[in-house]
GROMACS .gro file of C-alpha atoms in nm:
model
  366
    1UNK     CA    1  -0.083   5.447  -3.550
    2UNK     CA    2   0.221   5.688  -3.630
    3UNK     CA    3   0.415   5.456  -3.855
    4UNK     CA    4   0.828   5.573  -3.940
    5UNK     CA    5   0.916   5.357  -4.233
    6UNK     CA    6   1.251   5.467  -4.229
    7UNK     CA    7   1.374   5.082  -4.346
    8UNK     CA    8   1.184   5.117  -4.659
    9UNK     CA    9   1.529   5.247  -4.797
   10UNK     CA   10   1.410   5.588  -4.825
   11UNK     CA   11  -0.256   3.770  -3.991
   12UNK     CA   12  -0.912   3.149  -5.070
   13UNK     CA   13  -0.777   3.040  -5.347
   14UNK     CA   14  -0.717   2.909  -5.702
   15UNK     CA   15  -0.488   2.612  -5.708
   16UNK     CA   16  -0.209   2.705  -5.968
   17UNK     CA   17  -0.113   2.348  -6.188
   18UNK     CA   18   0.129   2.323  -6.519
   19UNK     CA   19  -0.070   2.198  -6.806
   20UNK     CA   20   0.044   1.903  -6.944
   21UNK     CA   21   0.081   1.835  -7.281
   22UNK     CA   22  -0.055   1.485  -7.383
   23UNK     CA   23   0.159   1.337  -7.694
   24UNK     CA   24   0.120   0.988  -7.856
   25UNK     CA   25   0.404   0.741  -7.734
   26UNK     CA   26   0.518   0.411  -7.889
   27UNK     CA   27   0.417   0.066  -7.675
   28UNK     CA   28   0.761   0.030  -7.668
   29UNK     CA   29   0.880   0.343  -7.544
   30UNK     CA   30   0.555   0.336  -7.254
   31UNK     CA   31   0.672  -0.047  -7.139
   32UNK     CA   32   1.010   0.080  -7.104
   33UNK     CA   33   0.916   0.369  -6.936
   34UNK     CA   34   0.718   0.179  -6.694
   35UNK     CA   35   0.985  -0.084  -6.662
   36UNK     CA   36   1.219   0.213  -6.564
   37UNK     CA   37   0.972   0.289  -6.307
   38UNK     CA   38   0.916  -0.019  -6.131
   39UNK     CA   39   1.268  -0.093  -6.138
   40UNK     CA   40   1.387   0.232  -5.954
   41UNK     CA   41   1.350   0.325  -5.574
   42UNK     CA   42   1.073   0.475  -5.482
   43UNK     CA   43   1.130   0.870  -5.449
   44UNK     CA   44   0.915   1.126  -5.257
   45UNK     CA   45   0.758   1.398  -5.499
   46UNK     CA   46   0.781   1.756  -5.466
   47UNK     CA   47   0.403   1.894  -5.437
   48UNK     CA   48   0.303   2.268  -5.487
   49UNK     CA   49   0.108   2.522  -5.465
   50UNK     CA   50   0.020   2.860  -5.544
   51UNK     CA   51  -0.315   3.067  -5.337
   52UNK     CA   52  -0.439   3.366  -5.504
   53UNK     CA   53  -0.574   3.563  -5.121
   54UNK     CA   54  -0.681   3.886  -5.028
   55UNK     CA   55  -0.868   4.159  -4.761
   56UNK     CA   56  -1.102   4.375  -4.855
   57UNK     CA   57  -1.185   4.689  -4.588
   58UNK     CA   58  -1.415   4.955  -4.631
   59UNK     CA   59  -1.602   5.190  -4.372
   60UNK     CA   60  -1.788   5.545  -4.328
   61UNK     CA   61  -1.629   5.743  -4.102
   62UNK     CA   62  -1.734   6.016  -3.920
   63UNK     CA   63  -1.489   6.240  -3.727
   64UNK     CA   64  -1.570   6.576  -3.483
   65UNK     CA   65  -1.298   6.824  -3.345
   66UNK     CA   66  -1.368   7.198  -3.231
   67UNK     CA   67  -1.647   7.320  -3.484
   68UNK     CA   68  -1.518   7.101  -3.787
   69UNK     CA   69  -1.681   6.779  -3.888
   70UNK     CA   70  -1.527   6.521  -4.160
   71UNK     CA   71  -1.741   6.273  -4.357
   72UNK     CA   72  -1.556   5.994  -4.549
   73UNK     CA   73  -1.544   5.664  -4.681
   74UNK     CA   74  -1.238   5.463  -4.604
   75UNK     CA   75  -1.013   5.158  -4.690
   76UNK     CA   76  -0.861   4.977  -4.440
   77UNK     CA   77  -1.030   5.156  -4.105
   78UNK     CA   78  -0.992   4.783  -3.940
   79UNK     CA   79  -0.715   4.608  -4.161
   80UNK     CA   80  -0.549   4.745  -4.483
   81UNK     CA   81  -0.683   4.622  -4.815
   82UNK     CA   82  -0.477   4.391  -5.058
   83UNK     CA   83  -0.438   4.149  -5.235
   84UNK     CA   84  -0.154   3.864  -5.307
   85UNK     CA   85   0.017   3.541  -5.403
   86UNK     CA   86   0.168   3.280  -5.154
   87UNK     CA   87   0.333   2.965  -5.241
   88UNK     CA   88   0.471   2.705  -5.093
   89UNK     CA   89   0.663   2.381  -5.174
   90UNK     CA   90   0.738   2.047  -4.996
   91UNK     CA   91   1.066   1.947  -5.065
   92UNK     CA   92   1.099   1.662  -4.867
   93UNK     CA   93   1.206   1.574  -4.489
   94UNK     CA   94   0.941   1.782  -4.331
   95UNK     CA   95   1.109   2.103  -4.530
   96UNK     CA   96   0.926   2.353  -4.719
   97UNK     CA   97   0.959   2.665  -4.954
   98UNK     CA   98   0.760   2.944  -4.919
   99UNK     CA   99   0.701   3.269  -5.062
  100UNK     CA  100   0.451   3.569  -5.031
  101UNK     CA  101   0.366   3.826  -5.282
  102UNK     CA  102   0.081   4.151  -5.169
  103UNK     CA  103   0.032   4.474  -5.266
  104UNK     CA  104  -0.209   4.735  -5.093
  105UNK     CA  105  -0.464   4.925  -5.223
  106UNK     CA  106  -0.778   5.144  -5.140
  107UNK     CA  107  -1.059   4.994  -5.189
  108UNK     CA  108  -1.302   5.319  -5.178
  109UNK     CA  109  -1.112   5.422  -5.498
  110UNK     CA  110  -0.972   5.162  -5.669
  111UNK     CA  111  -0.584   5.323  -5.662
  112UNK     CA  112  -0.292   5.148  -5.513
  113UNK     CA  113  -0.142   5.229  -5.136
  114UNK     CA  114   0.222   5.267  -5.295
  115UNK     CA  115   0.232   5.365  -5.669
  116UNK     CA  116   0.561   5.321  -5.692
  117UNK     CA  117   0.586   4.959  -5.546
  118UNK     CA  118   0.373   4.617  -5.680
  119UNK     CA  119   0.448   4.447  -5.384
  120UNK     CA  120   0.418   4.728  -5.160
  121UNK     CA  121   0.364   4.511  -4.841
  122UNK     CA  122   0.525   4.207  -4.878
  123UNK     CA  123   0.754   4.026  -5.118
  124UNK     CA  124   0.953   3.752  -4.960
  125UNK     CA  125   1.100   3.417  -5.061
  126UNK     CA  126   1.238   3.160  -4.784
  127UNK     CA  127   1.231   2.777  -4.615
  128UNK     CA  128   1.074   2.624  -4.311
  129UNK     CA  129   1.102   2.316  -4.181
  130UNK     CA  130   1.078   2.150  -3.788
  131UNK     CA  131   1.390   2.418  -3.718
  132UNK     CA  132   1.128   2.695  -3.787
  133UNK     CA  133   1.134   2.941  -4.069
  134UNK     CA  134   1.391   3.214  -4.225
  135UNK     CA  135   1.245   3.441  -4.507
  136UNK     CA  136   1.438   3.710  -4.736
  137UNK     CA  137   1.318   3.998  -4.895
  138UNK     CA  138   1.029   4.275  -4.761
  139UNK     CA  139   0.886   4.185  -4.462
  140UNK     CA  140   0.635   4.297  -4.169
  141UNK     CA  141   0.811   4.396  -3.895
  142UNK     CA  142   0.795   4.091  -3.647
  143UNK     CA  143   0.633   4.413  -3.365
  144UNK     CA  144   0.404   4.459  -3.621
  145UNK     CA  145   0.076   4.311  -3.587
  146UNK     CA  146   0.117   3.959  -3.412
  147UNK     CA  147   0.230   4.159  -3.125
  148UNK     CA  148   0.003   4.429  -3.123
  149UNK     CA  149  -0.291   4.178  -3.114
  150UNK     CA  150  -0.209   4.030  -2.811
  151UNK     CA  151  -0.220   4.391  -2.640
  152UNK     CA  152  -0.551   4.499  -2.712
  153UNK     CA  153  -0.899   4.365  -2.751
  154UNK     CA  154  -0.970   4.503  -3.040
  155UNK     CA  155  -0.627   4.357  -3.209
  156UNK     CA  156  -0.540   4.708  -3.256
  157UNK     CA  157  -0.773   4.807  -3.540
  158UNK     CA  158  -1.025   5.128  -3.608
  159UNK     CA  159  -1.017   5.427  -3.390
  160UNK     CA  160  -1.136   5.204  -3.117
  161UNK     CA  161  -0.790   5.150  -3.082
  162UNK     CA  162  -0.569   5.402  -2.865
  163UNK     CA  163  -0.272   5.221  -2.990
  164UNK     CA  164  -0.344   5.344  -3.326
  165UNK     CA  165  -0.365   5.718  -3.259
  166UNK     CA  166  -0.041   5.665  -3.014
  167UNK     CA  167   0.174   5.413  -3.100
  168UNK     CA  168   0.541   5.476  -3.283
  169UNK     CA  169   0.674   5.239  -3.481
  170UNK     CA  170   0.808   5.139  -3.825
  171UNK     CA  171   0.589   4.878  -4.034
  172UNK     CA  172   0.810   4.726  -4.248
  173UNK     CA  173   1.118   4.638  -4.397
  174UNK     CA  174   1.310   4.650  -4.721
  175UNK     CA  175   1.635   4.358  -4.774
  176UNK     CA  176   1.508   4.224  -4.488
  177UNK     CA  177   1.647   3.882  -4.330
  178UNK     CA  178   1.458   3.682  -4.139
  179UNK     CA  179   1.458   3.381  -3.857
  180UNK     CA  180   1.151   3.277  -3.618
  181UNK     CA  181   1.171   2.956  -3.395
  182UNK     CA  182   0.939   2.667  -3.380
  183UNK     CA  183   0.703   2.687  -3.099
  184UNK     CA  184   0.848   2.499  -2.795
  185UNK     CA  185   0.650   2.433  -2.516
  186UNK     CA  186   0.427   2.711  -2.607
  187UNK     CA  187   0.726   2.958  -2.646
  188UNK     CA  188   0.879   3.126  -2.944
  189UNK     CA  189   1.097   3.383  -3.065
  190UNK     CA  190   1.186   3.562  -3.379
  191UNK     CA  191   1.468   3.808  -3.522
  192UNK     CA  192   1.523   4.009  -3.863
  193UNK     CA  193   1.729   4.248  -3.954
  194UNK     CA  194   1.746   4.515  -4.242
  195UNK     CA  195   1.997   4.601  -4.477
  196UNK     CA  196   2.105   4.903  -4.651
  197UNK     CA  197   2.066   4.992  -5.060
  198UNK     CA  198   2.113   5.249  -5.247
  199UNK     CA  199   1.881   5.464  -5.158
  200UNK     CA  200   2.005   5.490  -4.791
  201UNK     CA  201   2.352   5.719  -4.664
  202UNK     CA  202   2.577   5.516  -4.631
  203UNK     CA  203   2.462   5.232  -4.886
  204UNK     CA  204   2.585   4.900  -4.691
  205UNK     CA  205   2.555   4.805  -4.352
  206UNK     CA  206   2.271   4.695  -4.101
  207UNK     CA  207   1.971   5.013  -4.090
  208UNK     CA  208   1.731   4.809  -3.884
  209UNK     CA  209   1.668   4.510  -3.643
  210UNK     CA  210   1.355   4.370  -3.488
  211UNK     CA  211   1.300   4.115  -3.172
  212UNK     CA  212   1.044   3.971  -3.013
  213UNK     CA  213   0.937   3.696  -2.798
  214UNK     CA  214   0.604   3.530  -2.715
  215UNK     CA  215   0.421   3.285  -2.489
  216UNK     CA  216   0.099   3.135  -2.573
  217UNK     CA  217  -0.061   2.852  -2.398
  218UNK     CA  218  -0.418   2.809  -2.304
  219UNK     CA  219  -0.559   3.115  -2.196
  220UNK     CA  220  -0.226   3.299  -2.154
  221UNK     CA  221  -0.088   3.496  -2.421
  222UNK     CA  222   0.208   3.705  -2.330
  223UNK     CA  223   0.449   3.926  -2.571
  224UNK     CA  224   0.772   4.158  -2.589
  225UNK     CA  225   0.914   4.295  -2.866
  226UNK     CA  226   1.192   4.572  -2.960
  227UNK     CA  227   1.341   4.763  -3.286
  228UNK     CA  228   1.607   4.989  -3.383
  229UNK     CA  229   1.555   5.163  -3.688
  230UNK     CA  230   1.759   5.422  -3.836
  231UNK     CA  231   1.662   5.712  -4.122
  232UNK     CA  232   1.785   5.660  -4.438
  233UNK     CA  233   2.026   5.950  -4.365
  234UNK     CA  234   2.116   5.814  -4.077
  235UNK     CA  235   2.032   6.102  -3.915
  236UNK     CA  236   1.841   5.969  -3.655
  237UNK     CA  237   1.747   5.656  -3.468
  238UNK     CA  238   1.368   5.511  -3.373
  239UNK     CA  239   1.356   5.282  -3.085
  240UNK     CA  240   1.023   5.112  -3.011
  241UNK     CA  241   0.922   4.857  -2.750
  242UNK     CA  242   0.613   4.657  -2.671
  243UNK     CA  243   0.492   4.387  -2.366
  244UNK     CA  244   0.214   4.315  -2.211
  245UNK     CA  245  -0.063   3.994  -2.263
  246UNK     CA  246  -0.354   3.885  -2.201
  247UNK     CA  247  -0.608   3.591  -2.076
  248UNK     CA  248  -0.910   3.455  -2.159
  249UNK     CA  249  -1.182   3.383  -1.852
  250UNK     CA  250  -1.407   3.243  -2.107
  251UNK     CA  251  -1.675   3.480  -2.217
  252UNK     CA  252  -1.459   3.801  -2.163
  253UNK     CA  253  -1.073   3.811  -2.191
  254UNK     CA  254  -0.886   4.093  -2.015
  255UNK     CA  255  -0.551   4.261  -2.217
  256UNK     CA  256  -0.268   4.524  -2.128
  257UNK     CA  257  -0.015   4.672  -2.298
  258UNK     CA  258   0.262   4.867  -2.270
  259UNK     CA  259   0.441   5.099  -2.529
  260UNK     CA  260   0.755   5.284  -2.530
  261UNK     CA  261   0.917   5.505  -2.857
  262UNK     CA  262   1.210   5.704  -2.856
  263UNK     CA  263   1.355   5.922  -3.106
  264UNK     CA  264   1.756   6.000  -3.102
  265UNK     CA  265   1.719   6.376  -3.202
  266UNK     CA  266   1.479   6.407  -2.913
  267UNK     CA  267   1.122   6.426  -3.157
  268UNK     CA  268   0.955   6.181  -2.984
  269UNK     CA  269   0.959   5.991  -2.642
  270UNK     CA  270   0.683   5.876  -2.484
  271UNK     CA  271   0.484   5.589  -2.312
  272UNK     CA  272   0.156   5.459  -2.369
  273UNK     CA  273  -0.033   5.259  -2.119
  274UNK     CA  274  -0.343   5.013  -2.270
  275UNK     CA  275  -0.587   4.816  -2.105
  276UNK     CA  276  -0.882   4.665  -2.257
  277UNK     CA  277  -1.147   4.410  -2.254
  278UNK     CA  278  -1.341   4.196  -2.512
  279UNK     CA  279  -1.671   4.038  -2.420
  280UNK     CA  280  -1.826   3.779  -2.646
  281UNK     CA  281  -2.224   3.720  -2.649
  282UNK     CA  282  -2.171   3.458  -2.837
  283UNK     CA  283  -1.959   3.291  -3.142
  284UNK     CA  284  -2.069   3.531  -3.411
  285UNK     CA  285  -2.012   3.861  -3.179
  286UNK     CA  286  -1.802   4.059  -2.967
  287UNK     CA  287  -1.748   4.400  -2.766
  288UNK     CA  288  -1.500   4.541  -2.713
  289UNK     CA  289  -1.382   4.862  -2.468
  290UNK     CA  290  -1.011   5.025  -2.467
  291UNK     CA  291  -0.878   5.269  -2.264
  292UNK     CA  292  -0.511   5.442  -2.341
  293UNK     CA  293  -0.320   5.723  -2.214
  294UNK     CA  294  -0.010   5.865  -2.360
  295UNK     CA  295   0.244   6.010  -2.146
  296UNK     CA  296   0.484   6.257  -2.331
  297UNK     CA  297   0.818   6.302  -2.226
  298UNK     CA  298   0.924   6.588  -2.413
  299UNK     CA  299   0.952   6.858  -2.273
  300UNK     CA  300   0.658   6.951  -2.477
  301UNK     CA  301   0.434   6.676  -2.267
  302UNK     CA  302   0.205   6.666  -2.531
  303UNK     CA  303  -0.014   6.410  -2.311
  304UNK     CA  304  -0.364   6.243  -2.413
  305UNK     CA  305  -0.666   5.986  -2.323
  306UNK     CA  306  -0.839   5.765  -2.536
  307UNK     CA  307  -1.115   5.563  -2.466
  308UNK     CA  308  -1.267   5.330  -2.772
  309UNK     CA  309  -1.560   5.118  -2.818
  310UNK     CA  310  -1.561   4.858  -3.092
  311UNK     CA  311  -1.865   4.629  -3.239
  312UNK     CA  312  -1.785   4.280  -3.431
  313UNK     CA  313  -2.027   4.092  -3.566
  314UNK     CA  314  -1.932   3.745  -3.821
  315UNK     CA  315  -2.202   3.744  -4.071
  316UNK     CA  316  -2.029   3.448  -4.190
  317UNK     CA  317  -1.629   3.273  -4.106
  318UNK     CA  318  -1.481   3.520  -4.413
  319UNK     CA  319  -1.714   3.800  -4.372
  320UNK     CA  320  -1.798   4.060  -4.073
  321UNK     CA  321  -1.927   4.378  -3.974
  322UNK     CA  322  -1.781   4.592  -3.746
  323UNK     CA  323  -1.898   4.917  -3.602
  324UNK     CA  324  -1.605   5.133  -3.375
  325UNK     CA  325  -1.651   5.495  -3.175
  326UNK     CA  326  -1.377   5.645  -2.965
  327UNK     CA  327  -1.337   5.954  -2.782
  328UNK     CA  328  -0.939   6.140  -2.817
  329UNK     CA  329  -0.836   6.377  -2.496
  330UNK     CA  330  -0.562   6.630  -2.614
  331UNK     CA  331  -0.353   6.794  -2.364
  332UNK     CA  332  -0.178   7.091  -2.377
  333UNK     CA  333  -0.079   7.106  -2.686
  334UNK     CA  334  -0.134   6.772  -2.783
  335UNK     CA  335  -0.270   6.760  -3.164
  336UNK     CA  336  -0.346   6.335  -3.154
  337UNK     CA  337  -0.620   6.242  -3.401
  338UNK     CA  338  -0.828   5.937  -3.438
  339UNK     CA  339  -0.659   5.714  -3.655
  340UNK     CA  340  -0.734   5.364  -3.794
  341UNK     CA  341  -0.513   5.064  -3.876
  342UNK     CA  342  -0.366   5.177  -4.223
  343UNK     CA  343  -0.568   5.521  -4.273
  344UNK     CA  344  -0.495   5.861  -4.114
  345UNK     CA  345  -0.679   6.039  -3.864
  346UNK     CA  346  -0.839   6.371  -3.967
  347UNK     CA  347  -0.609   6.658  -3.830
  348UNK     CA  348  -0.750   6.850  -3.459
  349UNK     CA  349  -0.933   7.181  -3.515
  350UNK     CA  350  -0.621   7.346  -3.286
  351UNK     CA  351  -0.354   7.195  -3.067
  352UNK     CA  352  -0.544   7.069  -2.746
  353UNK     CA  353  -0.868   7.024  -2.920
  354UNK     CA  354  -1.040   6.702  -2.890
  355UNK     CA  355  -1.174   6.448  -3.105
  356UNK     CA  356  -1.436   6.234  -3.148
  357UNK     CA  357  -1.514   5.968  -3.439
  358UNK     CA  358  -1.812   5.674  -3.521
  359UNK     CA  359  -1.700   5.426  -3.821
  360UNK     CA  360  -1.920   5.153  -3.937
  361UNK     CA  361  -1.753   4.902  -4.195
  362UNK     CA  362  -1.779   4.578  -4.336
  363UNK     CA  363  -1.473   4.320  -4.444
  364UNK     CA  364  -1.458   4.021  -4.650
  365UNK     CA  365  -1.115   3.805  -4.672
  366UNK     CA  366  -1.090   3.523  -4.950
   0.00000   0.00000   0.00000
């Protein structure tokens, strides 16, 4: 997936408790304190905690284009690596505070995804209650992944995934404000905005906003979802859209997508078409098959086909294997590589070249 983060302004645990400190107290002092007690309304109390939670991705990828061939090991083929802290509060009346802490890193080498950042993914603090949720602080972009997995069976991950080798669109945001509705008869909604800093020309003002809408009931499972995100500089404007759904039949549920990106100094505009299909044998695995096609509307029309196959199998509920091959069409001059969910495709041989990749990983989430 070609990701533009111009808003960076350039889907278990260890239960967290005080200790308490156990001093000697008088009779007297302990009756009245009791006394106190039993004397006062009774008062709902606050309860906390804190989950120490991460993903950890790692693959061996092969990749083919003209007369080259890549070998590598990767993090994050399926779903980027990291690890984090979330927190949440009850405060009474069905109200909650919540916060989420992660940072990225690669897992085939131990270094982090953003040196400059310790919470290069998320770091948010914000409320929720029956009037749904605001957050503040860096976010994923509500496009981002809950979207894309409703448009493809493989929930847009490996190079199975056309969506990753074609899609536009940025990831995240910095100063980021946040509101998503409650679910209401099995629809919801969800808006955030982005704020300038000093690192962006000018330094206040809005730089990004996000929308999106879903509908899930049974086996329906329908999505839309836009942004507007500018460059730091201001120089120039991304627009991204996504729709499409899908529904389960049982044993095999069918998806489509549809993406369109467009750039404002005329880099990049194009549609992507995505249709896919995920059979399950049974409980512990699945198959999956994607087709894509990009459709350039540069004059350039850089155009391309992808069609990706993609393995799943749960060795246990926090641990799978997976196993994904895909097949890249370039047109023209069309230089697309295979790309996976948080890790770069290897570059074409020569502008029209094709591509053609087999990765076999494993993850484990705690």
């Amino acid at each position: 997936m070609t990701t533009q983060n111009y808003t960076l302004a350039s889907s278990q645990a260890g239960l967290v408790s005080p200790v308490q400190n156990k001093r000697p107290v008088s009779a007297a002092i302990a009756t009245l304190a009791l006394a106190t007690g039993l004397a006062l309304p009774s008062a709902a109390h606050a309860q906390s905690s804190v989950t120490l939670y991460g993903l950890l991705d790692l693959s061996l990828d092969w990749s083919h284009s003209g007369n080259q061939s890549t070998y590598r090991m990767l993090s994050g083929a399926q779903t980027g690596s990291r690890f984090g802290l979330k927190g949440s509060e009850d405060i009474g009346g069905g109200n909650r505070i919540n916060f989420t802490l992660e940072n990225g890193f690669n897992l085939n080498n131990g270094t982090a995804s953003d040196s400059t950042s310790i919470f290069n993914r998320q770091a948010w603090v914000g409320a929720s209650g029956r009037w749904g949720e605001v957050r503040f602080g860096r976010q994923n972009s509500p496009l981002y992944v809950p979207l894309e997995g409703k448009f493809d069976a493989t929930g847009a991950s490996t190079i199975a995934s056309g969506l990753n080798s074609f899609a536009t669109l940025s990831v995240r945001a910095s100063n980021a404000i946040y509101y998503g509705t409650p679910d209401i008869a099995g629809f919801s909604a969800q808006a955030m905005l982005g704020l300038r800093d000093s690192t962006t020309t000018p330094r206040s003002g809005i730089n990004n906003y996000h929308l999106t809408a879903s509908y899930t009931r049974g086996p329906v499972d329908l999505g839309v979802g836009y942004q507007s995100v500018d460059s730091a500089t201001n120089a120039s404007t991304l627009k991204a859209f996504f729709g499409g759904g899908s529904y389960d039949f049982g044993t095999v549920r069918l998806y489509a997508g549809f993406h369109h990106a467009q750039q404002s100094d005329g880099s990049v505009d194009k549609n992507v078409y995505t249709v896919s299909g995920a059979y399950r044998f049974n409980p512990a695995s699945t198959l999956a098959l994607v087709y894509s096609h990009l459709d350039d509307r540069t004059p350039a029309a850089r155009n391309a086909d992808h069609v990706g196959l993609m393995y799943a199998y749960w060795l246990s509920k926090r641990t799978w294997l997976y196993a994904s091959g895909a097949v890249l069409l370039n047109k023209g001059t069309s230089a697309y590589a295979l790309a996976g969910s948080t890790t770069p495709g290897v570059a074409v041989a020569y502008p029209g070249a094709d591509a053609q990749g087999v990765q076999i990983g494993v993850q484990h989430r705690f």
